[in-house]
mmCIF file of N, CA and C and ligand atoms in Angstrom:
data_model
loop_
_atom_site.group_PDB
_atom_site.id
_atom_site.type_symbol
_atom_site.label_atom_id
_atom_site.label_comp_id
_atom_site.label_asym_id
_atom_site.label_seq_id
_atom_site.Cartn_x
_atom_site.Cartn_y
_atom_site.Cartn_z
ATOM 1 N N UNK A 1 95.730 59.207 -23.167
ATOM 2 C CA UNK A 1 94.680 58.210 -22.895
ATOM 3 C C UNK A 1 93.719 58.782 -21.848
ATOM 4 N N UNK A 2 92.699 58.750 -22.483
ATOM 5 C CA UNK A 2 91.372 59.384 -20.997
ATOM 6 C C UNK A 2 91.350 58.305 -19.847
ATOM 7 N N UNK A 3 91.493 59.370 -18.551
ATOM 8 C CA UNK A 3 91.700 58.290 -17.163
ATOM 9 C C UNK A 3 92.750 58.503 -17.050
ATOM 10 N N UNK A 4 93.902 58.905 -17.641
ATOM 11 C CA UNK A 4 95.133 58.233 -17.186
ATOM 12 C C UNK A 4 96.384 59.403 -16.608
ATOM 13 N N UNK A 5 96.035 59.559 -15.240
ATOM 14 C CA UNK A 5 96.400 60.618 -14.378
ATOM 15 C C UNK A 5 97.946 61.021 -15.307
ATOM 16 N N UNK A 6 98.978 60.197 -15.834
ATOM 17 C CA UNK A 6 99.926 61.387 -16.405
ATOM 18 C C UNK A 6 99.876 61.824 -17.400
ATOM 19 N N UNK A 7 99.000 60.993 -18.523
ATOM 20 C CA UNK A 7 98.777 61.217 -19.145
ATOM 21 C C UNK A 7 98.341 63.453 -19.077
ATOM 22 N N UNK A 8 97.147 63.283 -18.203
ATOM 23 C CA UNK A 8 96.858 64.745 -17.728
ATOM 24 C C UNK A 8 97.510 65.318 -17.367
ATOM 25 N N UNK A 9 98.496 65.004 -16.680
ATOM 26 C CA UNK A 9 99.401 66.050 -16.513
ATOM 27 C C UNK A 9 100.409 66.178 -17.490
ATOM 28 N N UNK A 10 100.529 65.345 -18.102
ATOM 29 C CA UNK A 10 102.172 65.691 -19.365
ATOM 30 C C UNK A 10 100.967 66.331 -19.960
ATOM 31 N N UNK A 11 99.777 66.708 -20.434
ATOM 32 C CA UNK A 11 99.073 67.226 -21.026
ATOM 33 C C UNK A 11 98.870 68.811 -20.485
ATOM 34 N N UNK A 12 98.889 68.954 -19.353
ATOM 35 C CA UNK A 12 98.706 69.905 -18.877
ATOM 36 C C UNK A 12 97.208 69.899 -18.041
ATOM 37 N N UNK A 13 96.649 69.245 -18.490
ATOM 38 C CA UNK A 13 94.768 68.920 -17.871
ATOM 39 C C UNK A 13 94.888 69.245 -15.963
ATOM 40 N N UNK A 14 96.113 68.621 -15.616
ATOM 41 C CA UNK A 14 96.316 67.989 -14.196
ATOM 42 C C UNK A 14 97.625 68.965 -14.263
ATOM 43 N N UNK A 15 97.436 70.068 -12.983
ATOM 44 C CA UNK A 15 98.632 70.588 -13.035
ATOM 45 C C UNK A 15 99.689 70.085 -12.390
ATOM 46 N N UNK A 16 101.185 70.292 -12.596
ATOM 47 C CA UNK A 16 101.969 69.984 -11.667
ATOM 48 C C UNK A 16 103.497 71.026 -11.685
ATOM 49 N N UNK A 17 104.423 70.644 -10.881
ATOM 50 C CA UNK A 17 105.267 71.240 -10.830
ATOM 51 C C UNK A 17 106.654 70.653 -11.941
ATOM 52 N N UNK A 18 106.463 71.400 -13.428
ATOM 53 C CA UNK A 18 107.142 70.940 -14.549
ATOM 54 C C UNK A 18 108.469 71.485 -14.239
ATOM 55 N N UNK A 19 109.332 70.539 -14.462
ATOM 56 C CA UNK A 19 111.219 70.700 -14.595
ATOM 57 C C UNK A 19 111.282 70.848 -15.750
ATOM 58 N N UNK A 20 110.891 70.051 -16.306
ATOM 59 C CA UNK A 20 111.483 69.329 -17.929
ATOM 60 C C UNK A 20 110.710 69.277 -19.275
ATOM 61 N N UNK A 21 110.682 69.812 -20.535
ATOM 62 C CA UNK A 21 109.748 69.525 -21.351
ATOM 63 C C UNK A 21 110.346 69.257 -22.830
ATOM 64 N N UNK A 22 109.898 68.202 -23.533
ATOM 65 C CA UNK A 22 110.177 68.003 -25.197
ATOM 66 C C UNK A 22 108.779 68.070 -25.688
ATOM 67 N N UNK A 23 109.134 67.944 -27.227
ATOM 68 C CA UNK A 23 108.325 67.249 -27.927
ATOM 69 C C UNK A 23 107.498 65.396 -27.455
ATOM 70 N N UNK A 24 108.679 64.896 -26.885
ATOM 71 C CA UNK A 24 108.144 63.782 -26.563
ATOM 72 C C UNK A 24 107.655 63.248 -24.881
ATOM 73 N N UNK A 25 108.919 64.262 -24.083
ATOM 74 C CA UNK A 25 108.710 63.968 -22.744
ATOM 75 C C UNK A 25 108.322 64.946 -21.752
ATOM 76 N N UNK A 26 107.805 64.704 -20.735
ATOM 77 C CA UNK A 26 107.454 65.967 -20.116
ATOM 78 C C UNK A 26 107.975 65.464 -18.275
ATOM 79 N N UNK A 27 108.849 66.016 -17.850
ATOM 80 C CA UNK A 27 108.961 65.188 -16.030
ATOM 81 C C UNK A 27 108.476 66.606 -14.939
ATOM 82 N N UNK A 28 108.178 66.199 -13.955
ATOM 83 C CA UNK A 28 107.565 67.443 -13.024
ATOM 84 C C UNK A 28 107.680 66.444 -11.179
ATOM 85 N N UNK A 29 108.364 67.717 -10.436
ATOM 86 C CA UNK A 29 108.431 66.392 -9.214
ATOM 87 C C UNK A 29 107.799 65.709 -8.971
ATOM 88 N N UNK A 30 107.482 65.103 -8.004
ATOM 89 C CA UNK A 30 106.592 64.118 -7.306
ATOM 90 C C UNK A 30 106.042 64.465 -6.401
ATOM 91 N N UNK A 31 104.663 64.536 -6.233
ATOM 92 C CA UNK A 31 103.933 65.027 -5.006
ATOM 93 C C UNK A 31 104.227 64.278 -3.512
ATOM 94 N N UNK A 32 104.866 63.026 -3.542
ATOM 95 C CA UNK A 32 105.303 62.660 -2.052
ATOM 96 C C UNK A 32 106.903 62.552 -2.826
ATOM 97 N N UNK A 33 107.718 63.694 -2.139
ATOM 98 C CA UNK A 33 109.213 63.568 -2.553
ATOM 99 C C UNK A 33 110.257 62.480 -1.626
ATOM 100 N N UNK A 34 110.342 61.216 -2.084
ATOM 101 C CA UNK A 34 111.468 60.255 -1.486
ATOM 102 C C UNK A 34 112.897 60.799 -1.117
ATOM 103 N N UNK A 35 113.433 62.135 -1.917
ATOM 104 C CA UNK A 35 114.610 62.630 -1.517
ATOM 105 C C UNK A 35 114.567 64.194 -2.007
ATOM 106 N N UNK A 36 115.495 64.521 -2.068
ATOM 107 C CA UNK A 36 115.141 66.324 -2.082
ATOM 108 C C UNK A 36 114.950 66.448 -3.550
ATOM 109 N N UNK A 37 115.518 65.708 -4.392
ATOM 110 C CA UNK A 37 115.162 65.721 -5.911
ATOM 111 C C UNK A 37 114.201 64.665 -5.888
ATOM 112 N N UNK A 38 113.024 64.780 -6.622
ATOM 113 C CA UNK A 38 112.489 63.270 -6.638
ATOM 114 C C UNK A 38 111.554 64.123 -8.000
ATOM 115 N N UNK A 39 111.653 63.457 -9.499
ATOM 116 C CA UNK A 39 111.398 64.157 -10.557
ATOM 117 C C UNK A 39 110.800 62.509 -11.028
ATOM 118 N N UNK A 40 109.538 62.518 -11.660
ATOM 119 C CA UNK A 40 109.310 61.786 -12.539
ATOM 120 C C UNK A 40 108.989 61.599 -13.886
ATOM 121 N N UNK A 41 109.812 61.419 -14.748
ATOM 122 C CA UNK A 41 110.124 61.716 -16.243
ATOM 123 C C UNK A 41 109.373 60.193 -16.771
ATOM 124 N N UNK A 42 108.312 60.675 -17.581
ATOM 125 C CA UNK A 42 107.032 60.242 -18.703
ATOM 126 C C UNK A 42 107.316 60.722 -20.213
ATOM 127 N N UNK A 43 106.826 59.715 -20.613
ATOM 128 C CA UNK A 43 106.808 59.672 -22.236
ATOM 129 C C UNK A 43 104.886 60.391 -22.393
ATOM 130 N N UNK A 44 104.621 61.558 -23.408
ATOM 131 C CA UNK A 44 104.057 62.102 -23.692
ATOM 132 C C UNK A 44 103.101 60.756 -24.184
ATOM 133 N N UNK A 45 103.634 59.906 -24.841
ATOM 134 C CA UNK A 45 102.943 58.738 -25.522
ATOM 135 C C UNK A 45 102.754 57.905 -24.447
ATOM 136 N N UNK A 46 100.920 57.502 -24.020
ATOM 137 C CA UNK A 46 100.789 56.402 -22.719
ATOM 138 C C UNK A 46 101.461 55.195 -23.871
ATOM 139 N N UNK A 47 102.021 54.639 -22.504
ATOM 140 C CA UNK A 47 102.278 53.200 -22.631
ATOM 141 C C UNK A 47 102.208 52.725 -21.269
ATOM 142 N N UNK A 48 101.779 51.777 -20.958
ATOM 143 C CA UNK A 48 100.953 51.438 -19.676
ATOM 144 C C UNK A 48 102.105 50.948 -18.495
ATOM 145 N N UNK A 49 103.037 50.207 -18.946
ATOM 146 C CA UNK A 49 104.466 49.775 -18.127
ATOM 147 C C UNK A 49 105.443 49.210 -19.004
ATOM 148 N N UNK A 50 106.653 48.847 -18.306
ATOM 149 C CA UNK A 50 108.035 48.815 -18.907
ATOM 150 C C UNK A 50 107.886 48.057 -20.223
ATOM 151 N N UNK A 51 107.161 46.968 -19.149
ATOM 152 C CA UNK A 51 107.226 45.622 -20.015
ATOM 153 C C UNK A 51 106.456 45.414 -21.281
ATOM 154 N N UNK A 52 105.818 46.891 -21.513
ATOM 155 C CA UNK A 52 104.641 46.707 -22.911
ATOM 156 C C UNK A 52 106.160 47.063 -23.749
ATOM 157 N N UNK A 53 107.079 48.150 -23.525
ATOM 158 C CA UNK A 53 107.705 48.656 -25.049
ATOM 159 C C UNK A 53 108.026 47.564 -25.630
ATOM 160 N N UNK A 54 108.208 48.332 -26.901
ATOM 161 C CA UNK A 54 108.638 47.620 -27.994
ATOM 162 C C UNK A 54 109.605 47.856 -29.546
ATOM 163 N N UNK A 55 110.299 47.496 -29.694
ATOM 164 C CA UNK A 55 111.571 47.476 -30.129
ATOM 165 C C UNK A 55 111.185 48.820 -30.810
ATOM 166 N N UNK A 56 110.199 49.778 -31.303
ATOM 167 C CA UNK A 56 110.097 50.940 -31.854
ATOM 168 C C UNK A 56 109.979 51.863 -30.708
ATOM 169 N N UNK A 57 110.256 51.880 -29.629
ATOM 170 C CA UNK A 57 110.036 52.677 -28.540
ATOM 171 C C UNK A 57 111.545 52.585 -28.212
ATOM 172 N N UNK A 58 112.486 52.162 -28.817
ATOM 173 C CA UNK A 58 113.729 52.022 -27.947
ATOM 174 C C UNK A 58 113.858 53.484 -28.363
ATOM 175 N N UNK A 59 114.026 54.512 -29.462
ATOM 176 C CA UNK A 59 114.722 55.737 -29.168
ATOM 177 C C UNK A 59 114.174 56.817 -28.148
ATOM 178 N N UNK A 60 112.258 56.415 -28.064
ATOM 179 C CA UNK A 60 112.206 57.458 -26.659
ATOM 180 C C UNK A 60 112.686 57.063 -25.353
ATOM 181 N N UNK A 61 112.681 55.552 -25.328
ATOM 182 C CA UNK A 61 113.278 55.407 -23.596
ATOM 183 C C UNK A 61 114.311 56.001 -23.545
ATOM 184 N N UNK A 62 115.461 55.639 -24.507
ATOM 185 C CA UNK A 62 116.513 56.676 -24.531
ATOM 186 C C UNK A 62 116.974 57.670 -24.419
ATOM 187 N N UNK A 63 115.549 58.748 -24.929
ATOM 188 C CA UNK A 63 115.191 59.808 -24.528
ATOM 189 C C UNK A 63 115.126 60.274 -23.171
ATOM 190 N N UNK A 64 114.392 59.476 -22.623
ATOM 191 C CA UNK A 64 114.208 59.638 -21.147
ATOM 192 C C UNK A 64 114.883 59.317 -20.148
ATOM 193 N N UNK A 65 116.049 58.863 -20.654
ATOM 194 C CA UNK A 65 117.527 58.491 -20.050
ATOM 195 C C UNK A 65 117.985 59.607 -19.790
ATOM 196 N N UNK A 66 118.262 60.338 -21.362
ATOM 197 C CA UNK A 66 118.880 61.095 -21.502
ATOM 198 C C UNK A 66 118.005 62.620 -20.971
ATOM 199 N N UNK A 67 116.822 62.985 -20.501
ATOM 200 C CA UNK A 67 116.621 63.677 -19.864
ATOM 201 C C UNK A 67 116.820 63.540 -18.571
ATOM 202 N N UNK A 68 116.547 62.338 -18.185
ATOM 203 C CA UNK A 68 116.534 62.400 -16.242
ATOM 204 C C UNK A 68 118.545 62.474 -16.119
ATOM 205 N N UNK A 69 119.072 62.393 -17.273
ATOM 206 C CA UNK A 69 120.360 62.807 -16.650
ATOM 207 C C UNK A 69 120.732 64.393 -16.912
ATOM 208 N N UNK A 70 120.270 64.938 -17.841
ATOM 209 C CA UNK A 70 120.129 66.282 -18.053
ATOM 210 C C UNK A 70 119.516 67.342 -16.708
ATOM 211 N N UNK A 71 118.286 66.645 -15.973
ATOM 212 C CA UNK A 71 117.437 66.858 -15.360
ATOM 213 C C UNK A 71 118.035 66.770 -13.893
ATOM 214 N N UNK A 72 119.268 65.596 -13.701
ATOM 215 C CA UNK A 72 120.196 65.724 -12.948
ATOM 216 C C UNK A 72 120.721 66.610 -12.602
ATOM 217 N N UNK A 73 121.742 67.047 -14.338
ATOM 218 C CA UNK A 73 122.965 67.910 -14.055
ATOM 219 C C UNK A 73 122.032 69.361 -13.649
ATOM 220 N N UNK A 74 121.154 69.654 -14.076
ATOM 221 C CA UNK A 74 120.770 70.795 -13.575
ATOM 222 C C UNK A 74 120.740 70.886 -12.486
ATOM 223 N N UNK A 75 120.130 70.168 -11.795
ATOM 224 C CA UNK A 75 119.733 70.042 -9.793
ATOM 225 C C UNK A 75 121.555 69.819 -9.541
ATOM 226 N N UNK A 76 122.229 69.826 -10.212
ATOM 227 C CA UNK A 76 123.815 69.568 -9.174
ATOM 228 C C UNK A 76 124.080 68.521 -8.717
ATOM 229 N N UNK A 77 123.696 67.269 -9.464
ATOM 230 C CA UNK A 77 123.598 65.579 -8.823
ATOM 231 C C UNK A 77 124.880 65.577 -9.447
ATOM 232 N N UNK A 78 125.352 65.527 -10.357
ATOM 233 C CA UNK A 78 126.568 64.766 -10.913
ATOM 234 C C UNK A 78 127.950 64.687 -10.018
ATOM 235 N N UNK A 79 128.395 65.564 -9.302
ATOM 236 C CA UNK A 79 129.631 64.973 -8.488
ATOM 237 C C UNK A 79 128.443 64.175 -7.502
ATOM 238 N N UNK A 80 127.545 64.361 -6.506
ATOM 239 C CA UNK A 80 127.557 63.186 -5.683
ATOM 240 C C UNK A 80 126.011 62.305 -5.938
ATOM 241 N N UNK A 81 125.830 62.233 -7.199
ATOM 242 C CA UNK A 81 125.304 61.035 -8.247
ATOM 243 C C UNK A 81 123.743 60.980 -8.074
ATOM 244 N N UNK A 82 123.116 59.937 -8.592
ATOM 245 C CA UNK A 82 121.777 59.999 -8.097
ATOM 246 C C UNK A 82 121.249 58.644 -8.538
ATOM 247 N N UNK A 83 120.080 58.408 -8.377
ATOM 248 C CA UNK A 83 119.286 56.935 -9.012
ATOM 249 C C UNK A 83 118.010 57.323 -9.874
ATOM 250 N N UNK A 84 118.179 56.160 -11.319
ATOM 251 C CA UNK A 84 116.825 55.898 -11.301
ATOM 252 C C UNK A 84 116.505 54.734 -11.567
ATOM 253 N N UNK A 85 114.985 55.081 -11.373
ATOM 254 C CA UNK A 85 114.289 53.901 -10.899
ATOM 255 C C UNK A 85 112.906 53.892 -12.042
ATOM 256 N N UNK A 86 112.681 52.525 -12.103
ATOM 257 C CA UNK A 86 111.377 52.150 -13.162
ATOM 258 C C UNK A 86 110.568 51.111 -12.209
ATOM 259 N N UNK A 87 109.391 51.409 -11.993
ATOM 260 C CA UNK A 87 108.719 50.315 -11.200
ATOM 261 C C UNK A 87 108.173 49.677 -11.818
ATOM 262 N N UNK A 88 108.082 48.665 -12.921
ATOM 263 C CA UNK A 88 107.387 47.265 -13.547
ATOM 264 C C UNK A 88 106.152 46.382 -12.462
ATOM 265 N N UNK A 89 105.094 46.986 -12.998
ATOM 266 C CA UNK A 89 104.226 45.814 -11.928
ATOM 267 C C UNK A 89 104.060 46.048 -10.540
ATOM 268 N N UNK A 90 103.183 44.720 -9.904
ATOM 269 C CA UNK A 90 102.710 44.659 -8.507
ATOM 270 C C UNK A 90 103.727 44.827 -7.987
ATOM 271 N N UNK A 91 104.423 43.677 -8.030
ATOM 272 C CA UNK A 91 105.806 43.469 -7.441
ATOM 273 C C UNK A 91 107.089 44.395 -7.104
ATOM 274 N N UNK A 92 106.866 45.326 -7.524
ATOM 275 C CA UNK A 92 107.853 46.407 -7.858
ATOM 276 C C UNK A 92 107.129 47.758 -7.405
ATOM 277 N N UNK A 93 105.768 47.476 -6.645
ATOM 278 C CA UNK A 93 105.096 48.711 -6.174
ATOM 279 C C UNK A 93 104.730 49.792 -7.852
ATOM 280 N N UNK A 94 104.301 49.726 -8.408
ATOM 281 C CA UNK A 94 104.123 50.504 -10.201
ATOM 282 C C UNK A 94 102.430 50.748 -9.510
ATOM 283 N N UNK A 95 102.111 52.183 -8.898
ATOM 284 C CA UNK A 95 101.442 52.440 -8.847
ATOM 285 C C UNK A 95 100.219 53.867 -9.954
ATOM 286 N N UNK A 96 101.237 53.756 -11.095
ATOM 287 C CA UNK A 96 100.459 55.043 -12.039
ATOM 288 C C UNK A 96 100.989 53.867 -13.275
ATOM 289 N N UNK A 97 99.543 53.814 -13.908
ATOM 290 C CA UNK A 97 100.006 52.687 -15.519
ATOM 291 C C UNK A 97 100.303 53.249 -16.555
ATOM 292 N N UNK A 98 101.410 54.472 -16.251
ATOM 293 C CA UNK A 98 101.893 55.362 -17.481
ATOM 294 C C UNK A 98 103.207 55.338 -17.385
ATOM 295 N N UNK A 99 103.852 54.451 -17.780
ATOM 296 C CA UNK A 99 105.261 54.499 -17.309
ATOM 297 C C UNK A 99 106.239 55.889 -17.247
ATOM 298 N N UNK A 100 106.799 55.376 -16.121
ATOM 299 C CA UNK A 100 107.817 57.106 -15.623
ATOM 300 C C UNK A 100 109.130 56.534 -15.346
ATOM 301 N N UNK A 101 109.971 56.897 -15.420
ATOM 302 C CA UNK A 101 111.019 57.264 -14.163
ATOM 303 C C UNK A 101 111.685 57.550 -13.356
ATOM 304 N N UNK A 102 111.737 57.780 -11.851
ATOM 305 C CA UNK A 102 112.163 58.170 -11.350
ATOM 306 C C UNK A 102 113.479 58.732 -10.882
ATOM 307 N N UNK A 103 113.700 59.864 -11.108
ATOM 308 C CA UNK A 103 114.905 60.373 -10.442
ATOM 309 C C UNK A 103 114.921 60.906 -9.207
ATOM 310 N N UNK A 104 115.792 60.166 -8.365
ATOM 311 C CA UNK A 104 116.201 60.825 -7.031
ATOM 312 C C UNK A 104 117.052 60.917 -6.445
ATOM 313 N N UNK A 105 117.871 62.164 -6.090
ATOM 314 C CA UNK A 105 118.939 62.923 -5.613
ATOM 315 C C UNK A 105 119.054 63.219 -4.254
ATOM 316 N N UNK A 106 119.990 63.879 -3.538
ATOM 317 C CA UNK A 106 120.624 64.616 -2.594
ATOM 318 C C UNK A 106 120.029 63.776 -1.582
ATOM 319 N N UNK A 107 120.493 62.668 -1.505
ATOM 320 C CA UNK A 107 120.772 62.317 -0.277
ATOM 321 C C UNK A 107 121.477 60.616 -0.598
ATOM 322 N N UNK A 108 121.451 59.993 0.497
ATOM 323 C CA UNK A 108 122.466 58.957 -0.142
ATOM 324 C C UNK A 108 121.194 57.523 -0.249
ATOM 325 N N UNK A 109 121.073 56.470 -0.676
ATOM 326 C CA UNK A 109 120.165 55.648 -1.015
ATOM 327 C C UNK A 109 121.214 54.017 -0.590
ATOM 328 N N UNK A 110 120.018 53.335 0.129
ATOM 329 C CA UNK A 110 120.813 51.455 0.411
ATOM 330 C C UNK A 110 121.035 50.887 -0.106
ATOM 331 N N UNK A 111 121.419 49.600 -0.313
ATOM 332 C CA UNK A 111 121.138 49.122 -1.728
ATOM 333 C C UNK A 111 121.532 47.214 -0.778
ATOM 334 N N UNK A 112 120.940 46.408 -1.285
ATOM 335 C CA UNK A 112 120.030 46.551 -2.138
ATOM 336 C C UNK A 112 118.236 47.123 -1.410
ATOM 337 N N UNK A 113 117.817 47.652 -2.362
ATOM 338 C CA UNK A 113 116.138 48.566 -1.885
ATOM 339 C C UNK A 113 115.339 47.841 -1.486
ATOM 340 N N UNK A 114 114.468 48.417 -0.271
ATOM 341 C CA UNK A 114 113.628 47.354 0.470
ATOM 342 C C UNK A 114 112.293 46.520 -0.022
HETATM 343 P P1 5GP B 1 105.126 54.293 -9.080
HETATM 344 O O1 5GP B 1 104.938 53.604 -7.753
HETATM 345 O O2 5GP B 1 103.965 54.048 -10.020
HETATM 346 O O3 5GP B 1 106.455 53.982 -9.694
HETATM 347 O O4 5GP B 1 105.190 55.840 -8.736
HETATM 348 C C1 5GP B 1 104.139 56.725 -8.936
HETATM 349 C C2 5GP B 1 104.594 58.056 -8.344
HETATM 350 O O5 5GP B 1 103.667 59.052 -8.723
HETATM 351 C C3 5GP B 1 104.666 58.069 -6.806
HETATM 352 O O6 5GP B 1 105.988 58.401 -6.382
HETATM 353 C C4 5GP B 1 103.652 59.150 -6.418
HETATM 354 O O7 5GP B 1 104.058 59.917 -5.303
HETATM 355 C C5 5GP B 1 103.539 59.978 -7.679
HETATM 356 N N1 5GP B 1 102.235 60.613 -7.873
HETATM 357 C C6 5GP B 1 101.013 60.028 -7.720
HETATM 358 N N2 5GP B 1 100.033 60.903 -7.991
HETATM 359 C C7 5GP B 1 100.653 62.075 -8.320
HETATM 360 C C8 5GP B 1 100.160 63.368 -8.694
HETATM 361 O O8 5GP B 1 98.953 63.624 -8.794
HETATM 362 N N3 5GP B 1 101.091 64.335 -8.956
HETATM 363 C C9 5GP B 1 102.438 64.086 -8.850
HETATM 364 N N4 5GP B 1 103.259 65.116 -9.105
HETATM 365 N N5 5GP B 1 102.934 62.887 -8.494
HETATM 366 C C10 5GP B 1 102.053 61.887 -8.239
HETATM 367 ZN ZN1 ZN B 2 98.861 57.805 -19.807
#
């Protein structure tokens, strides 16, 4: 989608620092890193936030499950674990309208989040 900052970068337009790449998904860290891993994994296809998918999008979210845990085991998260995170909306701080999710590692996280 023109405008739409990840769009450019899962495109390549907007460079960044790429971990991860498919056919469908593309994740690359995060320019302000929340923990020593902090990777945000995007669907190649804009979709603007959580709450647009739709029941034909369930096998890429899945996808993107299944990379940010792949994307894990590489960085060495799996014995001491990691989070992710989807920000939906105002309310939830969702500041890029290309939905991502966040993975973040190596260090320990509160709960419940502030
Ligand atoms: P949100 O609040 O929408 O869930 O998170 C957006 C994330 O994108 C933030 O963690 C922010 O640091 C990251 N971000 C914003 N602009 C850029 C950018 O140009 N490059 C990269 N690599 N990350 C970005
Ligand atoms: Zn987009």
């Amino acid at each position: 989608m023109k405008d739409c900052l990840f769009c450019k970068i899962a495109s390549g337009e907007i460079p960044s620092q790429k971990v991860y790449e498919d056919k469908d998904i593309f994740a690359f860290n995060d320019i302000k890193p929340q923990a020593p891993t902090h990777v945000l994994i995007v669907p190649k296809k804009h979709i603007d936030k959580l709450s647009s998918l739709k029941g034909t999008d369930a096998e890429l979210v899945g996808k993107m499950l299944l990379a940010a845990n792949k994307i894990a085991k590489d960085n060495g998260l799996n014995g001491s674990g990691y989070r992710i995170v989807g920000n939906c909306g105002q309310d939830a701080g969702q500041l890029v309208f290309h939905i991502h999710l966040h993975l973040i590692g190596g260090r320990k996280f509160g709960w419940p989040p502030g």
